[in-house]
């Protein structure tokens, strides 16, 4: 919802948009001293009877996303940003907005506030290794199409739809995709047998929600 709201604001007020990606974001976050996590040594570095103690967050650690969110928030607060109430991943400094979802970050600002935004982006680059992506074209699998003269932004998941279509109706089979999700002339009969977990998962993947 926050992302869609931000895109609506950008379209309505013709805001500038910039996207950046934090590289290896989680490893910037030290674990608290009382949080003890051990891990096996990587192949080729094993030592009998020895394990490693994790000092920083890693991908796969359950707390890593929260630690990164707290770390990034603290960094943004140091350069003057404040969290929007009820939206922990949206922060503002004046009229400059920054929205982040894990390591994906989007900035929105008016042209007259470009210097403030540029200084903020530079401040984060000094703290973290960042990849600057320019105007956002994709975000979390959503394609972003923009027509600034009409102040319009379209958000489309056509790539995801194509992926699902190719998964369940492979082109190599030469099968024409059906016009409806299931046959309309099938008789539905109740089945007392409980569905398998893999069947439930497959069904949920087909569901648009």
PDB file of C-alpha atoms in Angstrom:
ATOM      1  CA  UNK A   1       0.000   0.000   0.000  1.00  0.00           C
ATOM      2  CA  UNK A   2       2.826   2.442   0.864  1.00  0.00           C
ATOM      3  CA  UNK A   3       4.481   1.854  -2.514  1.00  0.00           C
ATOM      4  CA  UNK A   4       1.268   2.385  -4.463  1.00  0.00           C
ATOM      5  CA  UNK A   5       0.482   5.517  -2.458  1.00  0.00           C
ATOM      6  CA  UNK A   6       3.952   6.882  -3.185  1.00  0.00           C
ATOM      7  CA  UNK A   7       3.503   6.233  -6.911  1.00  0.00           C
ATOM      8  CA  UNK A   8       0.124   7.996  -6.810  1.00  0.00           C
ATOM      9  CA  UNK A   9       1.707  11.037  -5.138  1.00  0.00           C
ATOM     10  CA  UNK A  10       4.565  11.030  -7.656  1.00  0.00           C
ATOM     11  CA  UNK A  11       2.096  10.984 -10.540  1.00  0.00           C
ATOM     12  CA  UNK A  12      -0.226  13.645  -9.113  1.00  0.00           C
ATOM     13  CA  UNK A  13       2.513  16.110  -8.105  1.00  0.00           C
ATOM     14  CA  UNK A  14       5.013  15.229 -10.853  1.00  0.00           C
ATOM     15  CA  UNK A  15       7.698  14.237  -8.353  1.00  0.00           C
ATOM     16  CA  UNK A  16      11.186  13.162  -9.314  1.00  0.00           C
ATOM     17  CA  UNK A  17      11.879   9.479  -8.594  1.00  0.00           C
ATOM     18  CA  UNK A  18      15.227   7.794  -7.984  1.00  0.00           C
ATOM     19  CA  UNK A  19      15.890   4.167  -7.122  1.00  0.00           C
ATOM     20  CA  UNK A  20      18.864   2.582  -5.403  1.00  0.00           C
ATOM     21  CA  UNK A  21      19.750  -0.836  -4.076  1.00  0.00           C
ATOM     22  CA  UNK A  22      21.787  -1.585  -0.964  1.00  0.00           C
ATOM     23  CA  UNK A  23      24.407  -4.204  -1.826  1.00  0.00           C
ATOM     24  CA  UNK A  24      24.790  -6.960   0.786  1.00  0.00           C
ATOM     25  CA  UNK A  25      22.608  -4.871   3.081  1.00  0.00           C
ATOM     26  CA  UNK A  26      22.346  -7.288   5.997  1.00  0.00           C
ATOM     27  CA  UNK A  27      26.088  -7.605   6.645  1.00  0.00           C
ATOM     28  CA  UNK A  28      26.135  -3.945   7.716  1.00  0.00           C
ATOM     29  CA  UNK A  29      24.192  -4.861  10.851  1.00  0.00           C
ATOM     30  CA  UNK A  30      26.113  -6.115  13.908  1.00  0.00           C
ATOM     31  CA  UNK A  31      24.356  -8.634  16.110  1.00  0.00           C
ATOM     32  CA  UNK A  32      23.717  -7.679  19.708  1.00  0.00           C
ATOM     33  CA  UNK A  33      26.248  -9.080  22.176  1.00  0.00           C
ATOM     34  CA  UNK A  34      23.656 -11.220  23.946  1.00  0.00           C
ATOM     35  CA  UNK A  35      22.436 -12.674  20.649  1.00  0.00           C
ATOM     36  CA  UNK A  36      24.636 -15.730  20.158  1.00  0.00           C
ATOM     37  CA  UNK A  37      24.468 -17.493  16.783  1.00  0.00           C
ATOM     38  CA  UNK A  38      26.893 -20.205  15.708  1.00  0.00           C
ATOM     39  CA  UNK A  39      27.458 -21.524  12.209  1.00  0.00           C
ATOM     40  CA  UNK A  40      29.475 -24.227  10.507  1.00  0.00           C
ATOM     41  CA  UNK A  41      32.712 -23.253   8.830  1.00  0.00           C
ATOM     42  CA  UNK A  42      32.489 -22.963   5.034  1.00  0.00           C
ATOM     43  CA  UNK A  43      33.889 -25.816   2.904  1.00  0.00           C
ATOM     44  CA  UNK A  44      37.670 -25.740   2.788  1.00  0.00           C
ATOM     45  CA  UNK A  45      38.002 -23.868   6.089  1.00  0.00           C
ATOM     46  CA  UNK A  46      36.728 -26.513   8.496  1.00  0.00           C
ATOM     47  CA  UNK A  47      38.620 -27.205  11.715  1.00  0.00           C
ATOM     48  CA  UNK A  48      37.768 -30.228  13.805  1.00  0.00           C
ATOM     49  CA  UNK A  49      35.731 -29.309  16.888  1.00  0.00           C
ATOM     50  CA  UNK A  50      35.432 -25.657  15.853  1.00  0.00           C
ATOM     51  CA  UNK A  51      32.484 -23.516  14.750  1.00  0.00           C
ATOM     52  CA  UNK A  52      32.109 -19.837  13.909  1.00  0.00           C
ATOM     53  CA  UNK A  53      30.253 -17.257  15.944  1.00  0.00           C
ATOM     54  CA  UNK A  54      28.244 -14.886  13.794  1.00  0.00           C
ATOM     55  CA  UNK A  55      29.010 -11.226  14.489  1.00  0.00           C
ATOM     56  CA  UNK A  56      26.896  -9.612  11.773  1.00  0.00           C
ATOM     57  CA  UNK A  57      23.557 -10.381  10.166  1.00  0.00           C
ATOM     58  CA  UNK A  58      23.445 -12.640   7.137  1.00  0.00           C
ATOM     59  CA  UNK A  59      20.837 -13.500   4.534  1.00  0.00           C
ATOM     60  CA  UNK A  60      18.822 -16.405   5.888  1.00  0.00           C
ATOM     61  CA  UNK A  61      18.944 -15.261   9.503  1.00  0.00           C
ATOM     62  CA  UNK A  62      15.404 -14.624  10.704  1.00  0.00           C
ATOM     63  CA  UNK A  63      16.200 -11.305  12.402  1.00  0.00           C
ATOM     64  CA  UNK A  64      18.266  -9.887   9.548  1.00  0.00           C
ATOM     65  CA  UNK A  65      15.473  -7.883   7.828  1.00  0.00           C
ATOM     66  CA  UNK A  66      14.489  -6.226  11.124  1.00  0.00           C
ATOM     67  CA  UNK A  67      18.103  -5.441  12.033  1.00  0.00           C
ATOM     68  CA  UNK A  68      18.655  -3.869   8.611  1.00  0.00           C
ATOM     69  CA  UNK A  69      15.454  -1.819   8.888  1.00  0.00           C
ATOM     70  CA  UNK A  70      16.574  -0.495  12.268  1.00  0.00           C
ATOM     71  CA  UNK A  71      20.111   0.195  11.011  1.00  0.00           C
ATOM     72  CA  UNK A  72      18.943   2.039   7.893  1.00  0.00           C
ATOM     73  CA  UNK A  73      16.368   4.006   9.881  1.00  0.00           C
ATOM     74  CA  UNK A  74      19.051   5.137  12.340  1.00  0.00           C
ATOM     75  CA  UNK A  75      21.298   6.226   9.457  1.00  0.00           C
ATOM     76  CA  UNK A  76      18.491   8.250   7.875  1.00  0.00           C
ATOM     77  CA  UNK A  77      17.630   9.848  11.212  1.00  0.00           C
ATOM     78  CA  UNK A  78      21.236  11.042  11.530  1.00  0.00           C
ATOM     79  CA  UNK A  79      20.860  13.032   8.309  1.00  0.00           C
ATOM     80  CA  UNK A  80      17.567  14.597   9.348  1.00  0.00           C
ATOM     81  CA  UNK A  81      14.838  12.191   8.226  1.00  0.00           C
ATOM     82  CA  UNK A  82      11.851  11.320  10.391  1.00  0.00           C
ATOM     83  CA  UNK A  83       9.650   8.235  10.200  1.00  0.00           C
ATOM     84  CA  UNK A  84       6.091   8.772   8.980  1.00  0.00           C
ATOM     85  CA  UNK A  85       3.634   7.694  11.724  1.00  0.00           C
ATOM     86  CA  UNK A  86       2.277   4.167  11.167  1.00  0.00           C
ATOM     87  CA  UNK A  87       4.681   3.689   8.226  1.00  0.00           C
ATOM     88  CA  UNK A  88       8.039   2.419   9.543  1.00  0.00           C
ATOM     89  CA  UNK A  89       9.486   2.107   6.036  1.00  0.00           C
ATOM     90  CA  UNK A  90       8.602   5.636   4.907  1.00  0.00           C
ATOM     91  CA  UNK A  91      10.651   8.617   6.089  1.00  0.00           C
ATOM     92  CA  UNK A  92      10.665  12.309   5.225  1.00  0.00           C
ATOM     93  CA  UNK A  93      12.926  15.315   5.453  1.00  0.00           C
ATOM     94  CA  UNK A  94      10.913  18.374   4.521  1.00  0.00           C
ATOM     95  CA  UNK A  95       9.225  17.382   1.261  1.00  0.00           C
ATOM     96  CA  UNK A  96      11.759  14.665   0.376  1.00  0.00           C
ATOM     97  CA  UNK A  97      10.341  11.157   0.791  1.00  0.00           C
ATOM     98  CA  UNK A  98      12.314   7.924   1.038  1.00  0.00           C
ATOM     99  CA  UNK A  99      10.603   4.538   0.907  1.00  0.00           C
ATOM    100  CA  UNK A 100      12.453   1.280   1.432  1.00  0.00           C
ATOM    101  CA  UNK A 101      11.538  -2.385   1.319  1.00  0.00           C
ATOM    102  CA  UNK A 102      14.458  -4.420   2.644  1.00  0.00           C
ATOM    103  CA  UNK A 103      17.340  -3.366   0.345  1.00  0.00           C
ATOM    104  CA  UNK A 104      15.250  -1.663  -2.360  1.00  0.00           C
ATOM    105  CA  UNK A 105      15.017   2.106  -1.880  1.00  0.00           C
ATOM    106  CA  UNK A 106      13.008   4.764  -3.738  1.00  0.00           C
ATOM    107  CA  UNK A 107      13.329   8.536  -3.342  1.00  0.00           C
ATOM    108  CA  UNK A 108      10.582  10.992  -4.283  1.00  0.00           C
ATOM    109  CA  UNK A 109      11.020  14.772  -4.297  1.00  0.00           C
ATOM    110  CA  UNK A 110      10.159  17.981  -6.109  1.00  0.00           C
ATOM    111  CA  UNK A 111      12.693  19.466  -8.507  1.00  0.00           C
ATOM    112  CA  UNK A 112      13.302  22.392  -6.195  1.00  0.00           C
ATOM    113  CA  UNK A 113      14.282  19.931  -3.431  1.00  0.00           C
ATOM    114  CA  UNK A 114      16.804  18.070  -5.569  1.00  0.00           C
ATOM    115  CA  UNK A 115      19.809  19.337  -3.605  1.00  0.00           C
ATOM    116  CA  UNK A 116      18.383  17.990  -0.334  1.00  0.00           C
ATOM    117  CA  UNK A 117      17.705  14.628  -1.981  1.00  0.00           C
ATOM    118  CA  UNK A 118      21.158  14.507  -3.581  1.00  0.00           C
ATOM    119  CA  UNK A 119      22.851  15.212  -0.250  1.00  0.00           C
ATOM    120  CA  UNK A 120      20.778  12.504   1.446  1.00  0.00           C
ATOM    121  CA  UNK A 121      21.609   9.955  -1.244  1.00  0.00           C
ATOM    122  CA  UNK A 122      25.289  10.885  -0.990  1.00  0.00           C
ATOM    123  CA  UNK A 123      25.100  10.474   2.787  1.00  0.00           C
ATOM    124  CA  UNK A 124      23.816   6.918   2.445  1.00  0.00           C
ATOM    125  CA  UNK A 125      26.442   6.109  -0.187  1.00  0.00           C
ATOM    126  CA  UNK A 126      29.139   7.085   2.305  1.00  0.00           C
ATOM    127  CA  UNK A 127      27.656   4.677   4.844  1.00  0.00           C
ATOM    128  CA  UNK A 128      26.664   1.752   2.626  1.00  0.00           C
ATOM    129  CA  UNK A 129      27.648   0.277  -0.703  1.00  0.00           C
ATOM    130  CA  UNK A 130      24.828   1.284  -3.037  1.00  0.00           C
ATOM    131  CA  UNK A 131      23.844   0.606  -6.621  1.00  0.00           C
ATOM    132  CA  UNK A 132      22.236   3.674  -8.234  1.00  0.00           C
ATOM    133  CA  UNK A 133      19.484   2.576 -10.628  1.00  0.00           C
ATOM    134  CA  UNK A 134      18.055   5.932 -11.731  1.00  0.00           C
ATOM    135  CA  UNK A 135      14.349   6.351 -12.408  1.00  0.00           C
ATOM    136  CA  UNK A 136      12.555   3.205 -11.220  1.00  0.00           C
ATOM    137  CA  UNK A 137      11.400   0.814 -13.931  1.00  0.00           C
ATOM    138  CA  UNK A 138      10.852  -2.262 -11.744  1.00  0.00           C
ATOM    139  CA  UNK A 139      10.104  -2.653  -8.050  1.00  0.00           C
ATOM    140  CA  UNK A 140       9.412  -5.975  -6.312  1.00  0.00           C
ATOM    141  CA  UNK A 141       8.418  -7.584  -9.597  1.00  0.00           C
ATOM    142  CA  UNK A 142       6.125  -4.696 -10.538  1.00  0.00           C
ATOM    143  CA  UNK A 143       6.848  -2.877 -13.792  1.00  0.00           C
ATOM    144  CA  UNK A 144       6.545   0.907 -13.589  1.00  0.00           C
ATOM    145  CA  UNK A 145       5.438   2.826 -16.679  1.00  0.00           C
ATOM    146  CA  UNK A 146       5.298   6.607 -16.525  1.00  0.00           C
ATOM    147  CA  UNK A 147       3.911   9.302 -18.823  1.00  0.00           C
ATOM    148  CA  UNK A 148       4.849  12.596 -17.232  1.00  0.00           C
ATOM    149  CA  UNK A 149       2.956  14.937 -19.616  1.00  0.00           C
ATOM    150  CA  UNK A 150      -0.334  13.388 -18.455  1.00  0.00           C
ATOM    151  CA  UNK A 151       0.938  12.848 -14.896  1.00  0.00           C
ATOM    152  CA  UNK A 152       0.172   9.158 -15.088  1.00  0.00           C
ATOM    153  CA  UNK A 153       1.953   6.100 -13.688  1.00  0.00           C
ATOM    154  CA  UNK A 154       0.934   2.539 -14.514  1.00  0.00           C
ATOM    155  CA  UNK A 155       1.891  -0.383 -12.285  1.00  0.00           C
ATOM    156  CA  UNK A 156       1.731  -3.735 -14.030  1.00  0.00           C
ATOM    157  CA  UNK A 157       2.596  -7.317 -13.096  1.00  0.00           C
ATOM    158  CA  UNK A 158       2.560  -8.632 -16.649  1.00  0.00           C
ATOM    159  CA  UNK A 159       5.929 -10.340 -16.171  1.00  0.00           C
ATOM    160  CA  UNK A 160       4.548 -12.307 -13.216  1.00  0.00           C
ATOM    161  CA  UNK A 161       1.445 -13.253 -15.202  1.00  0.00           C
ATOM    162  CA  UNK A 162       3.620 -14.467 -18.089  1.00  0.00           C
ATOM    163  CA  UNK A 163       5.768 -16.468 -15.679  1.00  0.00           C
ATOM    164  CA  UNK A 164       2.751 -18.233 -14.186  1.00  0.00           C
ATOM    165  CA  UNK A 165       1.241 -18.819 -17.635  1.00  0.00           C
ATOM    166  CA  UNK A 166       4.448 -20.402 -18.943  1.00  0.00           C
ATOM    167  CA  UNK A 167       4.748 -22.519 -15.799  1.00  0.00           C
ATOM    168  CA  UNK A 168       1.330 -24.103 -16.125  1.00  0.00           C
ATOM    169  CA  UNK A 169       0.938 -23.921 -19.920  1.00  0.00           C
ATOM    170  CA  UNK A 170       4.420 -24.526 -21.384  1.00  0.00           C
ATOM    171  CA  UNK A 171       4.903 -23.184 -24.913  1.00  0.00           C
ATOM    172  CA  UNK A 172       6.701 -26.359 -25.949  1.00  0.00           C
ATOM    173  CA  UNK A 173       3.493 -28.358 -25.503  1.00  0.00           C
ATOM    174  CA  UNK A 174       1.753 -26.224 -28.085  1.00  0.00           C
ATOM    175  CA  UNK A 175      -1.255 -25.835 -25.806  1.00  0.00           C
ATOM    176  CA  UNK A 176      -3.467 -22.801 -26.221  1.00  0.00           C
ATOM    177  CA  UNK A 177      -4.113 -21.113 -22.845  1.00  0.00           C
ATOM    178  CA  UNK A 178      -7.756 -21.421 -21.743  1.00  0.00           C
ATOM    179  CA  UNK A 179      -9.991 -18.365 -21.604  1.00  0.00           C
ATOM    180  CA  UNK A 180     -11.077 -19.281 -18.056  1.00  0.00           C
ATOM    181  CA  UNK A 181      -9.093 -20.842 -15.175  1.00  0.00           C
ATOM    182  CA  UNK A 182     -11.084 -24.100 -15.437  1.00  0.00           C
ATOM    183  CA  UNK A 183     -13.524 -25.886 -17.701  1.00  0.00           C
ATOM    184  CA  UNK A 184     -17.051 -24.502 -17.427  1.00  0.00           C
ATOM    185  CA  UNK A 185     -18.825 -27.810 -18.097  1.00  0.00           C
ATOM    186  CA  UNK A 186     -17.187 -29.862 -15.339  1.00  0.00           C
ATOM    187  CA  UNK A 187     -19.408 -31.427 -12.688  1.00  0.00           C
ATOM    188  CA  UNK A 188     -18.087 -30.620  -9.219  1.00  0.00           C
ATOM    189  CA  UNK A 189     -18.174 -33.568  -6.828  1.00  0.00           C
ATOM    190  CA  UNK A 190     -17.252 -33.339  -3.143  1.00  0.00           C
ATOM    191  CA  UNK A 191     -14.169 -35.323  -2.179  1.00  0.00           C
ATOM    192  CA  UNK A 192     -13.709 -36.355   1.462  1.00  0.00           C
ATOM    193  CA  UNK A 193      -9.985 -36.935   1.056  1.00  0.00           C
ATOM    194  CA  UNK A 194      -7.749 -34.150   2.439  1.00  0.00           C
ATOM    195  CA  UNK A 195      -5.651 -32.405  -0.217  1.00  0.00           C
ATOM    196  CA  UNK A 196      -1.898 -32.874  -0.084  1.00  0.00           C
ATOM    197  CA  UNK A 197       0.296 -29.952   0.977  1.00  0.00           C
ATOM    198  CA  UNK A 198       1.881 -29.751  -2.485  1.00  0.00           C
ATOM    199  CA  UNK A 199      -1.582 -29.623  -4.070  1.00  0.00           C
ATOM    200  CA  UNK A 200      -2.582 -26.785  -1.752  1.00  0.00           C
ATOM    201  CA  UNK A 201       0.612 -24.894  -2.606  1.00  0.00           C
ATOM    202  CA  UNK A 202       0.039 -25.369  -6.343  1.00  0.00           C
ATOM    203  CA  UNK A 203      -3.546 -24.128  -6.037  1.00  0.00           C
ATOM    204  CA  UNK A 204      -2.526 -21.045  -4.051  1.00  0.00           C
ATOM    205  CA  UNK A 205       0.034 -20.137  -6.720  1.00  0.00           C
ATOM    206  CA  UNK A 206      -2.773 -20.030  -9.275  1.00  0.00           C
ATOM    207  CA  UNK A 207      -4.881 -17.745  -7.105  1.00  0.00           C
ATOM    208  CA  UNK A 208      -4.633 -14.019  -8.022  1.00  0.00           C
ATOM    209  CA  UNK A 209      -4.787 -13.096  -4.329  1.00  0.00           C
TER     210      UNK A 209
END
